[in-house]
PDB file of C-alpha atoms in Angstrom:
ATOM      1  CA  UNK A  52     -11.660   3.720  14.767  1.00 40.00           C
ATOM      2  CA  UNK A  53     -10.599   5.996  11.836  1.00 43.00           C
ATOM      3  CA  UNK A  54      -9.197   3.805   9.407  1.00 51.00           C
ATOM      4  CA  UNK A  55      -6.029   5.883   9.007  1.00 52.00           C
ATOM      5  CA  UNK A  56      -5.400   4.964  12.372  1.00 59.00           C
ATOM      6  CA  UNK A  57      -5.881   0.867  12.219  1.00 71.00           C
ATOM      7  CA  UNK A  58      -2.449  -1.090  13.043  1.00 81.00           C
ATOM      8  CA  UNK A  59      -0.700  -2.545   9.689  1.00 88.00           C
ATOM      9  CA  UNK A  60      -0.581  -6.241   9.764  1.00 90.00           C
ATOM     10  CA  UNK A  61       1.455  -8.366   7.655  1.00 91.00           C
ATOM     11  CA  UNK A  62      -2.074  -9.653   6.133  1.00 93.00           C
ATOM     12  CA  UNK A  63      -3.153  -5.661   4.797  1.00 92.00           C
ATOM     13  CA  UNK A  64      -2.798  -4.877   1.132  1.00 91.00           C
ATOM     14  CA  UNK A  65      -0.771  -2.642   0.380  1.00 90.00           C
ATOM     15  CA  UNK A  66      -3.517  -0.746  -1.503  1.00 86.00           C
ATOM     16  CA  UNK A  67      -5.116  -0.218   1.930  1.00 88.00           C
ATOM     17  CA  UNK A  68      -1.799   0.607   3.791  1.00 89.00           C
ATOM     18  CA  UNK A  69      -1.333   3.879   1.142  1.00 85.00           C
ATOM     19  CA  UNK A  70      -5.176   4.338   0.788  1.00 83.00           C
ATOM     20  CA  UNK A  71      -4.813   4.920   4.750  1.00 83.00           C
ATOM     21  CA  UNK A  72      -1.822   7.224   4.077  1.00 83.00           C
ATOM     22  CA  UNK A  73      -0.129   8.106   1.096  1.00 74.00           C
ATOM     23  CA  UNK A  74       3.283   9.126   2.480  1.00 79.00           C
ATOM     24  CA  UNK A  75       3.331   4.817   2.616  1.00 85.00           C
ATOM     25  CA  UNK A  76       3.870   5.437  -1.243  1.00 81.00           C
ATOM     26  CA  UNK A  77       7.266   6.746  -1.381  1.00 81.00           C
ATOM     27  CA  UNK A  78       7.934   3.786   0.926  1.00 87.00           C
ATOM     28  CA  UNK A  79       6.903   0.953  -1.531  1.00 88.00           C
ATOM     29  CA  UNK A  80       8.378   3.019  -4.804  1.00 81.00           C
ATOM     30  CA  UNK A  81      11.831   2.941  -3.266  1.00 83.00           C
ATOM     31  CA  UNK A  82      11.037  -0.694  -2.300  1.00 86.00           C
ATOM     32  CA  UNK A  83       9.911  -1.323  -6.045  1.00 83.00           C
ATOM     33  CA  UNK A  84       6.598  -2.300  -4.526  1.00 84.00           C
ATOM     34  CA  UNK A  85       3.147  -1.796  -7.213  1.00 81.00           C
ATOM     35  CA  UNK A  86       0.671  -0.288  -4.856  1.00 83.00           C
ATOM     36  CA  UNK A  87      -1.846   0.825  -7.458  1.00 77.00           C
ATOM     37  CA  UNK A  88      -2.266  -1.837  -9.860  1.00 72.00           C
ATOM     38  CA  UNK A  89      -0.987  -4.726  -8.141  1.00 73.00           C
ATOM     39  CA  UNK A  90      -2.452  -3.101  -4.563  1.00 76.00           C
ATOM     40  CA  UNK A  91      -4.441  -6.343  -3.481  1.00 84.00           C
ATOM     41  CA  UNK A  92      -1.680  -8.292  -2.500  1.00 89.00           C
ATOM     42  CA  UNK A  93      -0.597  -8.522   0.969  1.00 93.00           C
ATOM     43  CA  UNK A  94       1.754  -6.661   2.647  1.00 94.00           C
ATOM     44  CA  UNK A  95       3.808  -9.967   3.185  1.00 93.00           C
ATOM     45  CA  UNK A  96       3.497 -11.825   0.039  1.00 93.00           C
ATOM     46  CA  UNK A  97       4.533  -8.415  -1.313  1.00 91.00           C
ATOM     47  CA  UNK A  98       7.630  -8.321   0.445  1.00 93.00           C
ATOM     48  CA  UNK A  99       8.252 -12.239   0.042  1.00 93.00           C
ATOM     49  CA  UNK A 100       8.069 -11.575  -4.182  1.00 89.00           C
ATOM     50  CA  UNK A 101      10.661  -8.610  -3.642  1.00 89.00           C
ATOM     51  CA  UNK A 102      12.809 -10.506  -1.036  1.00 92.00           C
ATOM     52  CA  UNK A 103      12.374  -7.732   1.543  1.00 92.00           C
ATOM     53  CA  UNK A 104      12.600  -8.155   5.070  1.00 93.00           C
ATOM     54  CA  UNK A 105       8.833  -7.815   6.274  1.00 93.00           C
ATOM     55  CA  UNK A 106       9.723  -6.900   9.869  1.00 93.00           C
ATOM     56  CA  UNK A 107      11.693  -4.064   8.274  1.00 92.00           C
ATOM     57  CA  UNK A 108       8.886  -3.083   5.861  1.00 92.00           C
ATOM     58  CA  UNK A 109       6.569  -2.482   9.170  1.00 92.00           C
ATOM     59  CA  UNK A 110       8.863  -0.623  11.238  1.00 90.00           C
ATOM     60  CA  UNK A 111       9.381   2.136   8.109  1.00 88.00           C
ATOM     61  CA  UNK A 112       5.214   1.835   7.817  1.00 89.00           C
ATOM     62  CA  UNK A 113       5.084   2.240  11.326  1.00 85.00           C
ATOM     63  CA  UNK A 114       7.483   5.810  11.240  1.00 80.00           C
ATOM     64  CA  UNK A 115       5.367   7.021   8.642  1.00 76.00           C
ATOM     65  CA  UNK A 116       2.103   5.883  10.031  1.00 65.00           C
ATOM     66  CA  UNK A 117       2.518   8.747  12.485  1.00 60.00           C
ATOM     67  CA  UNK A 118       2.470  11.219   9.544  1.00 55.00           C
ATOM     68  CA  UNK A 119      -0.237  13.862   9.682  1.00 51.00           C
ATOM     69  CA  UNK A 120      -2.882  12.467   6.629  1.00 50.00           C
ATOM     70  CA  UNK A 121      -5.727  15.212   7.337  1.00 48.00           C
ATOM     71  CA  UNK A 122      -6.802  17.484   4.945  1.00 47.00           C
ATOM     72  CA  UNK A 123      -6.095  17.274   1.479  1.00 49.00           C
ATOM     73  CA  UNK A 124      -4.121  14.317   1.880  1.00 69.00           C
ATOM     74  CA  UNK A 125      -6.922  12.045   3.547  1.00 81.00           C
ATOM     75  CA  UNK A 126      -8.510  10.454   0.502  1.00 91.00           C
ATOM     76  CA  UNK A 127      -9.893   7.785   1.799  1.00 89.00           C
ATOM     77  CA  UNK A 128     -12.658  10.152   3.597  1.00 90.00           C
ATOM     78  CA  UNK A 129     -14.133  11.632   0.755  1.00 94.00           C
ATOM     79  CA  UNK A 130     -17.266  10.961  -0.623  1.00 95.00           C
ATOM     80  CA  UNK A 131     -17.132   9.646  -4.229  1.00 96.00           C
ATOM     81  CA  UNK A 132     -17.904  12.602  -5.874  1.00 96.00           C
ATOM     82  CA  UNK A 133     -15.720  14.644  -4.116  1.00 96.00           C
ATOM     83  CA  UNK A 134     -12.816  12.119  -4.596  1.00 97.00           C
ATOM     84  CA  UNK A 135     -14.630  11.948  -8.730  1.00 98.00           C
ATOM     85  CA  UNK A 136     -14.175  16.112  -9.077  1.00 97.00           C
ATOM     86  CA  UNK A 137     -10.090  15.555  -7.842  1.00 96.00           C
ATOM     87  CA  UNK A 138      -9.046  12.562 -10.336  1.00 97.00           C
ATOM     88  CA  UNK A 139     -10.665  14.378 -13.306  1.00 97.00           C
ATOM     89  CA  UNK A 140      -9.157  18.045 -12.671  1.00 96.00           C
ATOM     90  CA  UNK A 141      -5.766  16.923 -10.926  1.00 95.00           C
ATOM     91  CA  UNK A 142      -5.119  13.323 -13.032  1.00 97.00           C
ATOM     92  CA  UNK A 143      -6.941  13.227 -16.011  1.00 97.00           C
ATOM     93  CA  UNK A 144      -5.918  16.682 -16.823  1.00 96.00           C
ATOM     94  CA  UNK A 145      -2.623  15.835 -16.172  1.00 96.00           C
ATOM     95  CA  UNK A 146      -3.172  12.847 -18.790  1.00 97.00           C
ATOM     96  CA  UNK A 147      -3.985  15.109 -21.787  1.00 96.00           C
ATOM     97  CA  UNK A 148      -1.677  17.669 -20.636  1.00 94.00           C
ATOM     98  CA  UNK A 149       1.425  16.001 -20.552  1.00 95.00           C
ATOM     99  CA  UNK A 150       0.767  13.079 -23.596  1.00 96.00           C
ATOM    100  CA  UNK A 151       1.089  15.143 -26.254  1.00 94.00           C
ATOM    101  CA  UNK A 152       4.096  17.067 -24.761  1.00 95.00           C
ATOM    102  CA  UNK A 153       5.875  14.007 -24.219  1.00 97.00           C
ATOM    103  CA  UNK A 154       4.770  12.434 -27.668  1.00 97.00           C
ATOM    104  CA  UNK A 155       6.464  15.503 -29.074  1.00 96.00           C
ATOM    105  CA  UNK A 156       9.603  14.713 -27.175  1.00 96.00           C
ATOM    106  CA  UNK A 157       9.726  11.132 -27.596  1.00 97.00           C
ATOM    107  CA  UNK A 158       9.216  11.979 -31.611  1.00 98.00           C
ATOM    108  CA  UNK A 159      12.029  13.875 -31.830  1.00 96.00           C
ATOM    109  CA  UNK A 160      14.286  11.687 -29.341  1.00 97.00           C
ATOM    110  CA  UNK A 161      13.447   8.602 -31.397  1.00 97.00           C
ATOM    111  CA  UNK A 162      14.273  10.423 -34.547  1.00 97.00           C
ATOM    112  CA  UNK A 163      17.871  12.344 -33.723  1.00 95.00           C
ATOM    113  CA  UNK A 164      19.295   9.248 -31.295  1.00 96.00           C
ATOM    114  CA  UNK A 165      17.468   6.405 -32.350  1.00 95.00           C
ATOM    115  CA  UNK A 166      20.192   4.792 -34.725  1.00 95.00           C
ATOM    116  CA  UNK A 167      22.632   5.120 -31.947  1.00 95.00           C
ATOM    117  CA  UNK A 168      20.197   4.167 -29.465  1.00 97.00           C
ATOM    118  CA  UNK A 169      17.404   2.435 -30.788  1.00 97.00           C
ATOM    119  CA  UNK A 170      15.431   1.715 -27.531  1.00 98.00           C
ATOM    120  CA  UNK A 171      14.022   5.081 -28.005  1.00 98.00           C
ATOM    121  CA  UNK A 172      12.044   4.534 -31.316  1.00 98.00           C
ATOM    122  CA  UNK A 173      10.289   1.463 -28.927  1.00 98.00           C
ATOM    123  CA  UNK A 174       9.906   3.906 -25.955  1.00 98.00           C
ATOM    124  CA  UNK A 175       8.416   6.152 -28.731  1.00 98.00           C
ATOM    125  CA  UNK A 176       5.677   3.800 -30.385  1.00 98.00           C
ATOM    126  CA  UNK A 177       5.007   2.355 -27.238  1.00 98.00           C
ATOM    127  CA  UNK A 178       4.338   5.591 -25.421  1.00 98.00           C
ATOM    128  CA  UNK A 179       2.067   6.944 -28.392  1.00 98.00           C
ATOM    129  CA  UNK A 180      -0.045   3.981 -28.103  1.00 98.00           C
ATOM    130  CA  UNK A 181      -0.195   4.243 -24.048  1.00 98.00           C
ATOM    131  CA  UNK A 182      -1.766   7.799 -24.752  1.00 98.00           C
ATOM    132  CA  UNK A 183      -4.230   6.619 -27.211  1.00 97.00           C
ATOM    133  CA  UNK A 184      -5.442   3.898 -24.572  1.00 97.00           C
ATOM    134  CA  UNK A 185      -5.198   6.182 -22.377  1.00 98.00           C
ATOM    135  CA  UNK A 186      -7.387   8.663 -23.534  1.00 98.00           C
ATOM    136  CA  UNK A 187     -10.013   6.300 -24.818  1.00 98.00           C
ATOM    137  CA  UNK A 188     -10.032   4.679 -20.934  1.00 98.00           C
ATOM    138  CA  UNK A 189     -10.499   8.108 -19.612  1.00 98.00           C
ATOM    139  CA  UNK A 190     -13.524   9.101 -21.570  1.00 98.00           C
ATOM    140  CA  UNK A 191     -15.111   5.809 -20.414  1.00 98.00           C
ATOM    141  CA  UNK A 192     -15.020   6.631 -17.115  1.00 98.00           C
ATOM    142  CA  UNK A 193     -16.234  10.029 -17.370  1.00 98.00           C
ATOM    143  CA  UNK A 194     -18.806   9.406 -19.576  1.00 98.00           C
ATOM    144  CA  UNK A 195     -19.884   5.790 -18.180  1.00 97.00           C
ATOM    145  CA  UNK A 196     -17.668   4.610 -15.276  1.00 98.00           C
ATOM    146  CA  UNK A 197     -18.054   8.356 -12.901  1.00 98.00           C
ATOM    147  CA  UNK A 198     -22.084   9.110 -13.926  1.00 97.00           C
ATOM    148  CA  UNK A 199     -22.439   5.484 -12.316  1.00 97.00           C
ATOM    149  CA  UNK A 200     -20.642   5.722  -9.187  1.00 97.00           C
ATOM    150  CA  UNK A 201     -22.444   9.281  -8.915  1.00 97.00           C
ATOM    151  CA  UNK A 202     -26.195   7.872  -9.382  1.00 95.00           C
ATOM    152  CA  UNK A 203     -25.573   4.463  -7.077  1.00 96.00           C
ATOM    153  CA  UNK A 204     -23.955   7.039  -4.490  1.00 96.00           C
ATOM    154  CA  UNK A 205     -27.001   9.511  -4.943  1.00 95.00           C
ATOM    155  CA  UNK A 206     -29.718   6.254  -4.796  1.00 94.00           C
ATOM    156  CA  UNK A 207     -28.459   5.145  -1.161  1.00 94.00           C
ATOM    157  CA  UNK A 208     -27.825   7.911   0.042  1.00 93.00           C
ATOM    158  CA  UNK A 209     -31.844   9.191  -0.856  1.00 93.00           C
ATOM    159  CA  UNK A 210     -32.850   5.629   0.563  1.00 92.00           C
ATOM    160  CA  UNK A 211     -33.746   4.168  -3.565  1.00 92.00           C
ATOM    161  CA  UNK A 212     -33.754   0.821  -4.492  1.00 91.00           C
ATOM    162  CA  UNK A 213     -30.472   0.058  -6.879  1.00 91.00           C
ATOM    163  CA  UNK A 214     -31.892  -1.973  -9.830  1.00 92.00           C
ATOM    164  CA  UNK A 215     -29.549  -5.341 -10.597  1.00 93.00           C
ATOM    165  CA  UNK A 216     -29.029  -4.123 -13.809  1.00 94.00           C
ATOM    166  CA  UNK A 217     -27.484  -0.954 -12.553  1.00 94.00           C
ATOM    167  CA  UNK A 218     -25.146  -3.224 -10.229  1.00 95.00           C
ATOM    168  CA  UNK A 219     -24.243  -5.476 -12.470  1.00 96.00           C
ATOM    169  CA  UNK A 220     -23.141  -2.846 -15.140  1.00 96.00           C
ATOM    170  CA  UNK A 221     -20.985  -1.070 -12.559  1.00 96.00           C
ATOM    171  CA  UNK A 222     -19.715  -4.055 -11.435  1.00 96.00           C
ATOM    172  CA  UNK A 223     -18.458  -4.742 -15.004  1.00 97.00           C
ATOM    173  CA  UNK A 224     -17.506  -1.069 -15.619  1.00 97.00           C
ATOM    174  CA  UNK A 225     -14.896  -1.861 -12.784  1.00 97.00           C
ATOM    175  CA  UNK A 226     -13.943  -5.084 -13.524  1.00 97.00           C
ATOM    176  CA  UNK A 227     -13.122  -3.462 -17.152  1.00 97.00           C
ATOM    177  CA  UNK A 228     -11.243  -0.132 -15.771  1.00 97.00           C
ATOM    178  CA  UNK A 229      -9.282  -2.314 -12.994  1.00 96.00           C
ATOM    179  CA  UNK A 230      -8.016  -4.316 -16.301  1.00 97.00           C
ATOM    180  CA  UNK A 231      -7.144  -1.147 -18.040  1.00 97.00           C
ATOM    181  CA  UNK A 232      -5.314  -0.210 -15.415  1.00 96.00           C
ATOM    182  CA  UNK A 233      -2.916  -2.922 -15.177  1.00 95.00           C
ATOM    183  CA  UNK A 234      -2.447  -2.576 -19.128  1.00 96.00           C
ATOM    184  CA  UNK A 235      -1.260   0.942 -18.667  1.00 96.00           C
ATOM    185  CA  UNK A 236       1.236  -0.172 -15.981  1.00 94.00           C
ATOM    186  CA  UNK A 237       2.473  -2.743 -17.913  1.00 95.00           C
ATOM    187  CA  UNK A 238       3.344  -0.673 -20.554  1.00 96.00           C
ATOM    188  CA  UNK A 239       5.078   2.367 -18.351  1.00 96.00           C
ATOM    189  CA  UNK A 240       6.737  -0.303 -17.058  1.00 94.00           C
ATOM    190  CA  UNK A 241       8.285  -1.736 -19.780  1.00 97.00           C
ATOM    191  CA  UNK A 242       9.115   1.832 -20.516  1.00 98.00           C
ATOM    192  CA  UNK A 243      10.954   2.102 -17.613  1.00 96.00           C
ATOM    193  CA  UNK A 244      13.306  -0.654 -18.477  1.00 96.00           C
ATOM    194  CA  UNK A 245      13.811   0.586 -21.716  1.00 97.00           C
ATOM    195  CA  UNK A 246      14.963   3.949 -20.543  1.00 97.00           C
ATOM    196  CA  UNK A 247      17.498   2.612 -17.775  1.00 96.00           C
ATOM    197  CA  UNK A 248      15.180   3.471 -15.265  1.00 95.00           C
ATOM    198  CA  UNK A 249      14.865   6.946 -16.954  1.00 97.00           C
ATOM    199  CA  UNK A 250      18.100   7.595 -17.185  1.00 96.00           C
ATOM    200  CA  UNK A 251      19.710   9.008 -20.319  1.00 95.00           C
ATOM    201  CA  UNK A 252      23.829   8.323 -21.243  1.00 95.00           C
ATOM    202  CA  UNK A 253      25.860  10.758 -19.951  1.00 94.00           C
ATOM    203  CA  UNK A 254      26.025  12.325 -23.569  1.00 92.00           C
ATOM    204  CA  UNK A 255      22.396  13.057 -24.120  1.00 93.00           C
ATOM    205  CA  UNK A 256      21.414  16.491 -25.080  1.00 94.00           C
ATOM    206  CA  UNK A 257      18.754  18.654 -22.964  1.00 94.00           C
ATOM    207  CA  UNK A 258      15.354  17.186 -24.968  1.00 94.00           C
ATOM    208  CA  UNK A 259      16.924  13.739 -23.859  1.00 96.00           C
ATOM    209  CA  UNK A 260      17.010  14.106 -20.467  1.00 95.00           C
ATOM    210  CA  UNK A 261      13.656  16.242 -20.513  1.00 95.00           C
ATOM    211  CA  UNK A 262      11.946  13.402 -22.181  1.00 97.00           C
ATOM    212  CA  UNK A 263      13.222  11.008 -19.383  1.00 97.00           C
ATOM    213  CA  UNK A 264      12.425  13.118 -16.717  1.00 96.00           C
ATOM    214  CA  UNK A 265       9.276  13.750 -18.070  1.00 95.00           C
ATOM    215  CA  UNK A 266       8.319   9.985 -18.552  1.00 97.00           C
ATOM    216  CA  UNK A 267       9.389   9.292 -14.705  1.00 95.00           C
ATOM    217  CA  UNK A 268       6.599  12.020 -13.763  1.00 95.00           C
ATOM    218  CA  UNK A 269       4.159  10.409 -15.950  1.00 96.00           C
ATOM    219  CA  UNK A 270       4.582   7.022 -14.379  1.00 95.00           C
ATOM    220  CA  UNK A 271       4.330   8.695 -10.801  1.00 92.00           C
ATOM    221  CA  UNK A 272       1.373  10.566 -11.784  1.00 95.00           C
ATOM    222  CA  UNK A 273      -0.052   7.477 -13.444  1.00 96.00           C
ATOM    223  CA  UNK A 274       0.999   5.482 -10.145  1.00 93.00           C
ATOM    224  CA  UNK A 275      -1.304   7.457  -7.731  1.00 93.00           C
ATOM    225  CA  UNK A 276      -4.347   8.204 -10.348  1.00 96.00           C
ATOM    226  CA  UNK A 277      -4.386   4.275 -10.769  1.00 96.00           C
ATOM    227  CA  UNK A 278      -3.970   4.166  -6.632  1.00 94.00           C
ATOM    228  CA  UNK A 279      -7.438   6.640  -6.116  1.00 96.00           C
ATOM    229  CA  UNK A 280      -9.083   4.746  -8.352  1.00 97.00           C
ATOM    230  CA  UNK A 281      -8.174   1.092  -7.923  1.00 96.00           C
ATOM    231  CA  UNK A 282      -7.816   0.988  -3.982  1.00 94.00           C
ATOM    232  CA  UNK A 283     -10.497   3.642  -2.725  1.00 95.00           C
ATOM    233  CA  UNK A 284     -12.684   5.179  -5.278  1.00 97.00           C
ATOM    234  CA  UNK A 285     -13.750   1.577  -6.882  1.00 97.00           C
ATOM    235  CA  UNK A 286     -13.404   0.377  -3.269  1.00 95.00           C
ATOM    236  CA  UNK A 287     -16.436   2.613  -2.180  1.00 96.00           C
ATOM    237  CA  UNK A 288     -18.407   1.832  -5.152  1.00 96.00           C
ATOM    238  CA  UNK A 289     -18.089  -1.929  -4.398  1.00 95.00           C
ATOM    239  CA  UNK A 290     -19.627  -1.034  -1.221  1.00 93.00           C
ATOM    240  CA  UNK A 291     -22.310   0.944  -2.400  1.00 93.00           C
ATOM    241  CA  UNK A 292     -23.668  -1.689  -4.553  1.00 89.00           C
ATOM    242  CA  UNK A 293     -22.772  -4.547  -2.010  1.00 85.00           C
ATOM    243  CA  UNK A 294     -25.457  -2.571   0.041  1.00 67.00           C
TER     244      UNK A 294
END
């Protein structure tokens, strides 16, 4: 059975409900559900923490679950290096694209309205040391993280033995990024609150609101590159070197 097609269960993940089909994303944002960091839980203890009804949760799931995930869309039946080539061009560029544009925002945000509204000199300093994480974390996994998944793939798939010391450093390597991970949600997180849920007062001038609207993006973006990684791309290495 393909596995975009496999019933949802109260027992599923909700990493593996949106790995199956992203359109289940919007679904658990409105909700307030973490699919990408937090994706191991169940779909019913994650339901019972936000005091949703569960029966309701699987009848929108259900509406969606008929949505057409082919194509682009169907992550979850790449190969690793095909789903590798996407994160780096679509996500990470989007990473070192949009830090420094929103550093520069946040900068001059924190410095005109921050006596009047002083959560933006913590959204500021908290958002410039996101990006520096950030960009340190993405490095490692292009220069360490990726070349590992890539040579494990490439050893099964030519029939070669995978040396322990090649699992065990991947399996580390994951164990390291998956921690990242939830760091960097944490933090836009915490951002979030700070900013109202990104929204500015009603008297806040254009680089206000663009600064807002830009953080919201970020976290989306942030959402789903943490989602490929976390609940599909690590989730096929962990096969590979189960064997």
């Amino acid at each position: 059975m393909n596995p975009t097609n496999q019933p949802i269960q109260p027992d599923t993940s909700v990493g593996e409900i949106v790995a199956r089909n992203y359109h289940a994303a919007g679904v658990f944002r409105e909700a307030g559900l973490d699919f990408c960091c937090c994706g191991g839980i169940s779909l019913k203890a994650a339901c019972e923490k936000r005091n949703l009804d569960l029966n309701e949760m699987l009848e929108r799931l259900e509406k969606i679950g008929k949505s057409d995930t082919s194509g682009d869309e169907n992550y979850i039946a790449w190969e690793p290096g095909h789903l590798i080539d996407h994160i780096e061009s679509t996500h990470h560029r989007f990473v070192r694209t949009k830090t420094e544009e929103i550093g520069a925002y946040a900068a001059k945000v924190a410095r005109v309205h921050g006596e009047r509204h002083p959560e933006n000199v913590e959204i500021y300093h908290r958002f410039m040391e996101l990006s520096q994480e950030l960009l340190q974390h993405l490095k490692s996994e292009e220069e360490i993280v990726f070349p590992l998944i890539r040579e494990v793939w490439k050893m099964r798939m030519s029939g070669e033995k995978v040396y322990r010391e090649v699992i065990d450093e991947l399996e580390n390597q994951l164990a390291l990024m998956e921690e990242e991970h939830e760091g960097a949600g944490s933090e836009m997180a915490e951002i979030r609150k700070l900013s109202n849920t990104y929204t500015p007062p009603a008297e806040a001038c254009a680089t206000y609101r663009i600064l807002y609207q830009n953080l919201a993006g970020f976290e989306q973006d942030l959402h789903k590159h943490v989602h490929l990684e976390n609940n599909i791309l690590f989730k096929k290495a962990e096969k590979l070197i189960s064997g």
